[in-house]
Amino acid sequence: MMSRSCTNLLDLAAGNFPKISREQRRLPRVMSVPGNVSELNDDRELSASSDNPSIVSTDRMIIVSNQLPLKAVRQPDNKGWIFSWNEDSLVLQLKDGLPEDMEVFFVGSLQVDVVPKEQDEVSQILLDRFKCVPTFLPPDVLTKFYDGFCKRQLWPLFHYMLPLSANHGSLFDRSLWEAYVVANKLFAQKVVEVINPDDDFIWIHDYHLMVLPTFLRKRIKRIRMGFFLHSPFPSSEIYRTLPVGEEILRALLNTDLIGFHTFDYARHFLSCCSRMLGLEYESKRGYLALEYYGRTIGIKIMPVGVHMGRILSLMKQADKECWVGQLRQQFEGKIVLLGVDDMDIFKGINLKLLAMEHMLRHNPVWRGRAVLVQIVNPARGRGIDLGDICVEIQESCRRINNKFRQPGYEPIVFIDRPTISERIAYYSIAECVVVTAVRDGMNLTPYEYIVCRQGLSGSESCTNFSGSKKSMLVMSEFIGCSPSLSGAIRVNPWNIEATAEAMIQAISASDTEKQLRHEKHCRYVSTHDVAYWSQIFLQDLERNCADNFRKKCWGVGIGFGFRILALDPNFRKLSVAIIVSAYKRAKSRAIMLDYDGTLMSQNSISKSPGQDVISILNRLCGDLKNTVFIVSGRSRDSLSKWFSTCRKLGIAAEHGYFLRRSQGEDWKTYGPSSEYGWMQIAEPVMKLYTEATDGSSIETKESALVWQYRDADLTFGSAQAKEMLDHLESVLANEPVAVKSGQFIVEVKPQGVSKGLVAENIFKSMVDIGKQADFVLCIGDDRSDEDMFEAIDNALLGHVLSLNASVFACTVGQKPSKAKYYLDDTAEVISMLESLAEVSDPLPLSEEEIGSSP
């Protein structure tokens, strides 16, 4: 018998989840019987805007991690399982920071193999007793997912290890990636079994589930979802070598909040988003954020802490077992340096041993006195090169002990898989903890050590754990907790000599120095515990999701290109029938059209307008009720040449600095001055940055200078643009110009020039001749056109337009805008304008005006 969670695997891999009827949807808040649950009938039913009321109004938290926070052992008769909480699991400990009345569910896999015939029963037990929903992965999927893609592809890459050869790491294997995708879909199915879209938050943990957000967002567009990465995130140069790196980035951007332990990890992620997706982050009142198709994805930098209560309880247990007293007797007269690491190639255990060897070789005074106790926890999975690293560590231990051993003295004490109580006791007696990981996500060993050295106090005090309240840390600069513990001695673990010197400095420090460093660390660790971490993360997640239910959402894209387009609820597609009806009723119309991206596709090689556009513009201009303008950033020479046969067409060139109402009129300048002496100041500065920034260039217009870096390295170009902006603002402070940055550009132009001012000028001139506009059509596609949309709103408020004016501010493409309407592309724009031209009442036109090509 196969588990229900494993049936129809091919359908599941294709994203086809099973369906149940609407009546089943709200019966229990969670499934009473494990198995596949509803693909709700439509997006409306899975949305918080559903008309169906929620049974329970309080928020819930669904925590999704690779493994459930449970321990499982077989019953003595081998006919079932005994489950209990794993008190050391971080995802269980974070509950302390959540509101007391918040119901918490856990979704994840078990660390034991449950045969298919027992899976349904186990699922029900875990749901009833622990509010846990287990995900049972088929054995072949599990092996490829966890031991394959997670441990042999992502784990090394995220720790800066590239598969440079077949003998050094694992080359990309697409079958492992496919298993990773299938596993994430199975997790998504289990989340859907318990989720209530109206009330629930989803918190996904770590690199095992990085594509899960896409599958959940496809199902529930307004889901409130956060993700926290517990491992490092590599620099873009490393990450971009991953063939599916872009797919993973886009999946993560389907969350509302993404958390990292350090700014370095967040910076690397943002750099990847910039280089691979063209997204630039911004800081909003101290919060980092990415704008992604109308949604704001928060970037949270928040190192995790330890669970103080759990460590204190372990200290009491160790005291009862008399571990501390035994160890103090064993190491009497010795100075203990302690290392506690998982068996992993990135923990730098052998580097630590080499540093100890160097210290003893060059400092004989410490022979017979200094002892390095190295505790090794079991490896978390079948990582690469584990066998080789074990042999290397054991050989180093034998060599050092053989060389420096004395009667009653072993310089290296190697302990494999100790009990928790034993480890806690070693923390208590160690004068210094040494962490030499070459790359690590967080590493809470220093935190645990500090708490143990502080000891138990008050009514909890005991003889062995009274606490010395002194501690020293020698810590790699490449681990996540390094920035938080500023009193530690930071080292580059690859520098053996420097690490050895740091170890000597730590054990040679005065008691006063040890106490001061300890007090500084203790204050931080005790206030930034795991509860504080989860509390702050939830607060930020709530804040980031505040607009989820206000905006109008569409799902666009296929596969991992899927994303949510979130727009203002009043934003809708422009109806040709509605605008034609308003157009026919109007007596005085203002029509303002951008050119590039509106009438002409950005991807077109030839930028001159086609015969169809010329014909449409001439018919619109021929209607005496119409005032028609092309409003563009292009030069007046280009626009004059292209639209030479549109004699009644108004043109605003260079964003409105030059304006001509018809071909028979002269160009007018709308700026503070026609003097361009400032160009002689700005151009040398731009040339300086152009020479220093490969791929950048300068565009010289009549009224403006534009420096663009679209073809340069975007990270370096962005940094250069910020520097140039400051430089130009400084040297042009007394000039009548504005220095502005845009998308991959820095522009210097006369003050008071914008497309918005063009719109204001057109409206006022129509009022002056007694033709107050009662119909406005304005279409554009980029940031500069937003000024026109804003000017239209101001004109309505200022009664510059008719009180009953029909206004159609329209952007090209579905994207956040001040416009209320959108059309998908230039083809739809031209088709809509053709519909207006057909119902226009033009004067008789010459053959040239009707359709001759310019």
CSV table of C-alpha atoms in Angstrom, one decimal, residues 46-349:
chain,number,residue,atom,x,y,z
A,46,LEU,CA,-8.4,30.6,-1.7
A,47,SER,CA,-8.3,34.3,-1.1
A,48,ALA,CA,-8.9,36.4,2.0
A,49,SER,CA,-11.4,38.3,0.0
A,50,SER,CA,-13.7,35.2,0.0
A,51,ASP,CA,-17.3,35.8,1.0
A,52,ASN,CA,-17.1,32.6,3.1
A,53,PRO,CA,-16.5,33.7,6.7
A,54,SER,CA,-13.6,32.2,8.7
A,55,ILE,CA,-14.5,30.0,11.6
A,56,VAL,CA,-11.7,31.3,13.7
A,57,SER,CA,-10.5,34.9,13.4
A,58,THR,CA,-7.2,34.6,15.3
A,59,ASP,CA,-4.0,34.3,13.3
A,60,ARG,CA,-2.2,31.0,13.0
A,61,MET,CA,1.4,30.2,12.2
A,62,ILE,CA,2.4,27.3,10.0
A,63,ILE,CA,6.1,26.5,10.3
A,64,VAL,CA,7.5,24.6,7.4
A,65,SER,CA,10.9,23.0,7.7
A,66,ASN,CA,12.7,20.0,6.2
A,67,GLN,CA,12.3,18.0,9.5
A,68,LEU,CA,9.6,18.1,12.1
A,69,PRO,CA,10.7,19.1,15.7
A,70,LEU,CA,10.0,15.5,16.8
A,71,LYS,CA,11.9,12.5,18.1
A,72,ALA,CA,10.7,9.0,17.1
A,73,VAL,CA,11.5,5.6,18.4
A,74,ARG,CA,10.0,2.2,17.7
A,75,GLN,CA,7.8,0.7,20.4
A,76,PRO,CA,9.4,-2.3,22.2
A,77,ASP,CA,7.0,-4.7,20.4
A,78,ASN,CA,8.0,-3.1,17.0
A,79,LYS,CA,4.3,-2.4,16.4
A,80,GLY,CA,4.2,1.3,16.3
A,81,TRP,CA,6.1,4.5,17.2
A,82,ILE,CA,6.6,6.6,20.3
A,83,PHE,CA,6.9,10.3,19.5
A,84,SER,CA,8.1,13.2,21.6
A,85,TRP,CA,9.1,16.8,21.1
A,86,ASN,CA,12.8,17.5,20.2
A,87,GLU,CA,13.5,20.2,22.7
A,88,ASP,CA,16.7,21.2,20.8
A,89,SER,CA,14.9,21.9,17.5
A,90,LEU,CA,15.0,25.6,16.6
A,91,VAL,CA,11.6,25.5,14.9
A,92,LEU,CA,10.1,24.3,18.2
A,93,GLN,CA,12.0,26.9,20.3
A,94,LEU,CA,10.9,29.8,18.2
A,95,LYS,CA,7.3,29.3,19.5
A,96,ASP,CA,8.3,31.2,22.6
A,97,GLY,CA,8.5,34.5,20.6
A,98,LEU,CA,5.0,34.1,19.1
A,99,PRO,CA,1.8,35.4,20.8
A,100,GLU,CA,0.5,33.0,23.4
A,101,ASP,CA,-2.9,32.7,21.6
A,102,MET,CA,-1.4,32.0,18.2
A,103,GLU,CA,-2.0,28.4,17.1
A,104,VAL,CA,1.1,26.8,15.6
A,105,PHE,CA,1.3,23.9,13.2
A,106,PHE,CA,4.4,22.2,11.9
A,107,VAL,CA,4.9,20.8,8.4
A,108,GLY,CA,8.0,18.7,7.7
A,109,SER,CA,9.4,15.2,7.3
A,110,LEU,CA,10.4,12.7,10.0
A,111,GLN,CA,13.9,11.5,10.7
A,112,VAL,CA,12.8,7.9,10.6
A,113,ASP,CA,11.4,5.7,7.8
A,114,VAL,CA,7.8,5.0,8.2
A,115,VAL,CA,6.5,2.2,6.0
A,116,PRO,CA,3.6,3.1,3.7
A,117,LYS,CA,1.0,1.0,5.6
A,118,GLU,CA,1.7,3.0,8.8
A,119,GLN,CA,1.8,6.5,7.3
A,120,ASP,CA,-1.9,7.3,7.6
A,121,GLU,CA,-2.0,6.2,11.3
A,122,VAL,CA,1.2,8.2,12.1
A,123,SER,CA,-0.2,11.3,10.3
A,124,GLN,CA,-3.3,11.2,12.4
A,125,ILE,CA,-1.4,10.7,15.7
A,126,LEU,CA,1.0,13.6,14.9
A,127,LEU,CA,-1.8,15.9,13.9
A,128,ASP,CA,-3.9,15.1,17.0
A,129,ARG,CA,-1.2,15.2,19.6
A,130,PHE,CA,1.5,17.5,18.2
A,131,LYS,CA,-0.3,19.6,15.5
A,132,CYS,CA,2.4,18.2,13.1
A,133,VAL,CA,1.7,17.3,9.5
A,134,PRO,CA,4.4,14.9,8.2
A,135,THR,CA,5.5,14.8,4.6
A,136,PHE,CA,6.5,11.3,3.5
A,137,LEU,CA,8.8,11.4,0.5
A,138,PRO,CA,9.2,8.4,-1.7
A,139,PRO,CA,12.7,6.8,-1.0
A,140,ASP,CA,14.1,7.6,-4.4
A,141,VAL,CA,12.9,11.2,-4.2
A,142,LEU,CA,14.2,11.6,-0.7
A,143,THR,CA,17.7,10.4,-1.6
A,144,LYS,CA,18.0,12.7,-4.6
A,145,PHE,CA,16.4,15.6,-2.8
A,146,TYR,CA,18.3,15.6,0.5
A,147,ASP,CA,21.5,13.7,0.0
A,148,GLY,CA,21.7,14.7,-3.6
A,149,PHE,CA,20.6,18.3,-4.5
A,150,CYS,CA,20.6,19.7,-0.9
A,151,LYS,CA,23.8,18.2,0.4
A,152,ARG,CA,25.8,17.8,-2.8
A,153,GLN,CA,24.7,20.9,-4.8
A,154,LEU,CA,23.3,23.6,-2.6
A,155,TRP,CA,25.2,23.1,0.6
A,156,PRO,CA,28.7,23.2,-1.0
A,157,LEU,CA,27.8,26.1,-3.3
A,158,PHE,CA,26.3,28.2,-0.5
A,159,HIS,CA,29.6,27.6,1.4
A,160,TYR,CA,31.6,28.8,-1.6
A,161,MET,CA,32.7,25.4,-2.9
A,162,LEU,CA,32.6,25.1,-6.7
A,163,PRO,CA,32.5,21.7,-8.5
A,164,LEU,CA,35.7,22.4,-10.4
A,165,SER,CA,36.2,18.8,-11.3
A,166,ALA,CA,34.6,15.4,-10.9
A,167,ASN,CA,36.9,14.7,-7.9
A,168,HIS,CA,36.1,18.1,-6.2
A,169,GLY,CA,32.4,18.5,-5.5
A,170,SER,CA,29.5,17.3,-7.6
A,171,LEU,CA,28.7,18.6,-11.1
A,172,PHE,CA,25.1,19.8,-11.6
A,173,ASP,CA,22.7,16.9,-12.1
A,174,ARG,CA,19.3,17.9,-13.5
A,175,SER,CA,17.7,14.7,-12.1
A,176,LEU,CA,18.6,15.9,-8.6
A,177,TRP,CA,17.0,19.3,-9.3
A,178,GLU,CA,13.9,17.6,-10.5
A,179,ALA,CA,13.7,15.6,-7.3
A,180,TYR,CA,14.2,18.8,-5.3
A,181,VAL,CA,11.2,20.3,-7.2
A,182,VAL,CA,9.0,17.3,-6.6
A,183,ALA,CA,9.9,17.2,-2.9
A,184,ASN,CA,9.0,20.9,-2.6
A,185,LYS,CA,5.6,20.2,-4.3
A,186,LEU,CA,4.9,17.5,-1.8
A,187,PHE,CA,5.6,19.9,1.0
A,188,ALA,CA,3.3,22.4,-0.6
A,189,GLN,CA,0.5,19.8,-0.7
A,190,LYS,CA,0.9,19.2,3.0
A,191,VAL,CA,0.8,22.9,3.8
A,192,VAL,CA,-2.5,23.2,1.8
A,193,GLU,CA,-4.0,20.5,4.0
A,194,VAL,CA,-3.9,22.7,7.0
A,195,ILE,CA,-3.9,26.3,5.7
A,196,ASN,CA,-6.7,28.8,6.2
A,197,PRO,CA,-5.8,31.7,3.8
A,198,ASP,CA,-7.8,34.2,5.9
A,199,ASP,CA,-5.9,33.7,9.1
A,200,ASP,CA,-2.6,32.0,8.6
A,201,PHE,CA,1.1,33.0,8.3
A,202,ILE,CA,3.5,30.6,6.6
A,203,TRP,CA,7.2,30.6,7.8
A,204,ILE,CA,9.5,28.5,5.6
A,205,HIS,CA,12.9,27.6,6.8
A,206,ASP,CA,16.2,27.0,5.0
A,207,TYR,CA,17.6,26.0,1.7
A,208,HIS,CA,15.8,22.7,1.5
A,209,LEU,CA,12.5,24.5,0.6
A,210,MET,CA,13.6,27.5,-1.5
A,211,VAL,CA,11.1,26.8,-4.4
A,212,LEU,CA,8.2,26.0,-2.1
A,213,PRO,CA,7.0,29.7,-2.1
A,214,THR,CA,6.1,29.5,-5.8
A,215,PHE,CA,3.9,26.5,-5.4
A,216,LEU,CA,2.1,28.0,-2.5
A,217,ARG,CA,1.7,31.4,-4.2
A,218,LYS,CA,0.2,29.8,-7.2
A,219,ARG,CA,-2.5,28.2,-5.0
A,220,ILE,CA,-3.2,31.2,-2.8
A,221,LYS,CA,-2.3,34.6,-4.2
A,222,ARG,CA,-2.6,36.6,-1.0
A,223,ILE,CA,-0.9,34.1,1.3
A,224,ARG,CA,1.2,35.7,4.0
A,225,MET,CA,4.5,34.0,3.8
A,226,GLY,CA,8.1,34.5,5.1
A,227,PHE,CA,11.3,32.6,4.5
A,228,PHE,CA,14.5,32.5,6.6
A,229,LEU,CA,17.8,31.1,5.3
A,230,HIS,CA,19.9,29.6,8.0
A,231,SER,CA,22.9,29.0,5.8
A,232,PRO,CA,25.2,31.5,4.2
A,233,PHE,CA,24.2,33.0,0.8
A,234,PRO,CA,27.2,33.2,-1.6
A,235,SER,CA,28.4,36.1,-3.6
A,236,SER,CA,26.9,36.6,-7.0
A,237,GLU,CA,30.0,35.3,-8.7
A,238,ILE,CA,29.6,32.0,-7.0
A,239,TYR,CA,25.8,31.8,-7.1
A,240,ARG,CA,25.5,32.5,-10.8
A,241,THR,CA,27.3,29.3,-11.5
A,242,LEU,CA,24.2,27.4,-10.4
A,243,PRO,CA,22.3,26.6,-13.6
A,244,VAL,CA,18.9,26.9,-11.8
A,245,GLY,CA,19.9,30.0,-9.8
A,246,GLU,CA,17.4,32.3,-11.5
A,247,GLU,CA,14.5,29.9,-10.9
A,248,ILE,CA,15.4,29.8,-7.2
A,249,LEU,CA,15.6,33.6,-6.9
A,250,ARG,CA,12.2,34.0,-8.5
A,251,ALA,CA,10.7,31.4,-6.2
A,252,LEU,CA,12.1,33.2,-3.1
A,253,LEU,CA,10.6,36.5,-4.4
A,254,ASN,CA,7.1,35.0,-4.1
A,255,THR,CA,7.5,35.4,-0.3
A,256,ASP,CA,6.7,38.6,1.5
A,257,LEU,CA,9.8,38.6,3.8
A,258,ILE,CA,13.2,37.0,3.3
A,259,GLY,CA,15.5,36.7,6.4
A,260,PHE,CA,19.2,36.4,6.7
A,261,HIS,CA,21.6,36.1,9.6
A,262,THR,CA,24.0,38.9,8.4
A,263,PHE,CA,24.1,41.8,6.1
A,264,ASP,CA,26.8,40.1,4.0
A,265,TYR,CA,24.4,37.3,3.2
A,266,ALA,CA,21.6,39.8,2.4
A,267,ARG,CA,23.9,41.9,0.3
A,268,HIS,CA,24.9,38.9,-1.7
A,269,PHE,CA,21.3,38.0,-2.3
A,270,LEU,CA,20.4,41.5,-3.4
A,271,SER,CA,23.4,41.6,-5.7
A,272,CYS,CA,22.2,38.4,-7.4
A,273,CYS,CA,18.7,39.9,-7.8
A,274,SER,CA,20.4,43.0,-9.4
A,275,ARG,CA,22.7,41.1,-11.7
A,276,MET,CA,20.4,38.3,-12.7
A,277,LEU,CA,16.9,39.9,-12.6
A,278,GLY,CA,17.7,43.6,-12.9
A,279,LEU,CA,16.1,44.4,-9.6
A,280,GLU,CA,17.4,47.2,-7.4
A,281,TYR,CA,16.7,47.3,-3.7
A,282,GLU,CA,15.9,50.4,-1.7
A,283,SER,CA,15.9,51.4,1.9
A,284,LYS,CA,12.6,52.6,3.4
A,285,ARG,CA,12.9,54.1,6.8
A,286,GLY,CA,15.6,51.7,7.8
A,287,TYR,CA,14.1,48.6,6.1
A,288,LEU,CA,15.6,47.0,3.0
A,289,ALA,CA,13.1,46.1,0.3
A,290,LEU,CA,12.7,44.9,-3.3
A,291,GLU,CA,9.9,46.1,-5.5
A,292,TYR,CA,8.8,43.1,-7.6
A,293,TYR,CA,5.8,43.5,-9.9
A,294,GLY,CA,3.9,45.8,-7.5
A,295,ARG,CA,4.7,43.7,-4.4
A,296,THR,CA,7.2,44.9,-1.7
A,297,ILE,CA,9.5,42.0,-0.5
A,298,GLY,CA,11.1,42.9,2.8
A,299,ILE,CA,14.8,41.9,3.4
A,300,LYS,CA,15.3,41.1,7.1
A,301,ILE,CA,18.8,40.9,8.8
A,302,MET,CA,18.3,39.2,12.1
A,303,PRO,CA,20.8,36.7,13.6
A,304,VAL,CA,19.1,33.9,15.5
A,305,GLY,CA,19.7,33.3,19.2
A,306,VAL,CA,19.6,30.5,21.7
A,307,HIS,CA,16.8,29.3,23.9
A,308,MET,CA,18.0,30.4,27.4
A,309,GLY,CA,15.5,28.1,29.3
A,310,ARG,CA,16.6,25.0,27.4
A,311,ILE,CA,20.3,25.6,28.2
A,312,LEU,CA,19.6,26.3,31.8
A,313,SER,CA,17.6,23.0,32.1
A,314,LEU,CA,20.5,21.1,30.5
A,315,MET,CA,22.9,22.7,33.0
A,316,LYS,CA,20.8,21.4,35.8
A,317,GLN,CA,20.7,18.0,34.2
A,318,ALA,CA,24.5,18.0,33.8
A,319,ASP,CA,24.9,19.0,37.4
A,320,LYS,CA,22.7,16.1,38.6
A,321,GLU,CA,24.9,13.7,36.6
A,322,CYS,CA,28.0,15.2,38.2
A,323,TRP,CA,29.7,15.8,34.9
A,324,VAL,CA,31.3,19.1,35.8
A,325,GLY,CA,33.0,17.8,38.9
A,326,GLN,CA,34.4,14.9,37.1
A,327,LEU,CA,35.8,17.1,34.3
A,328,ARG,CA,37.3,19.6,36.7
A,329,GLN,CA,39.1,16.7,38.4
A,330,GLN,CA,40.2,15.3,35.1
A,331,PHE,CA,41.7,18.6,33.8
A,332,GLU,CA,42.9,19.9,37.2
A,333,GLY,CA,45.9,22.2,36.6
A,334,LYS,CA,45.2,22.4,32.8
A,335,ILE,CA,43.8,25.2,30.7
A,336,VAL,CA,41.1,23.9,28.5
A,337,LEU,CA,40.4,25.3,25.0
A,338,LEU,CA,37.2,23.8,23.5
A,339,GLY,CA,36.0,23.2,20.0
A,340,VAL,CA,32.4,21.9,19.3
A,341,ASP,CA,31.7,21.2,15.7
A,342,ASP,CA,29.6,19.1,13.4
A,343,MET,CA,31.6,16.7,11.2
A,344,ASP,CA,31.7,18.8,8.1
A,345,ILE,CA,34.3,19.9,5.7
A,346,PHE,CA,33.4,23.6,6.3
A,347,LYS,CA,33.9,23.5,10.1
A,348,GLY,CA,37.7,23.9,9.8
A,349,ILE,CA,38.4,21.3,12.5
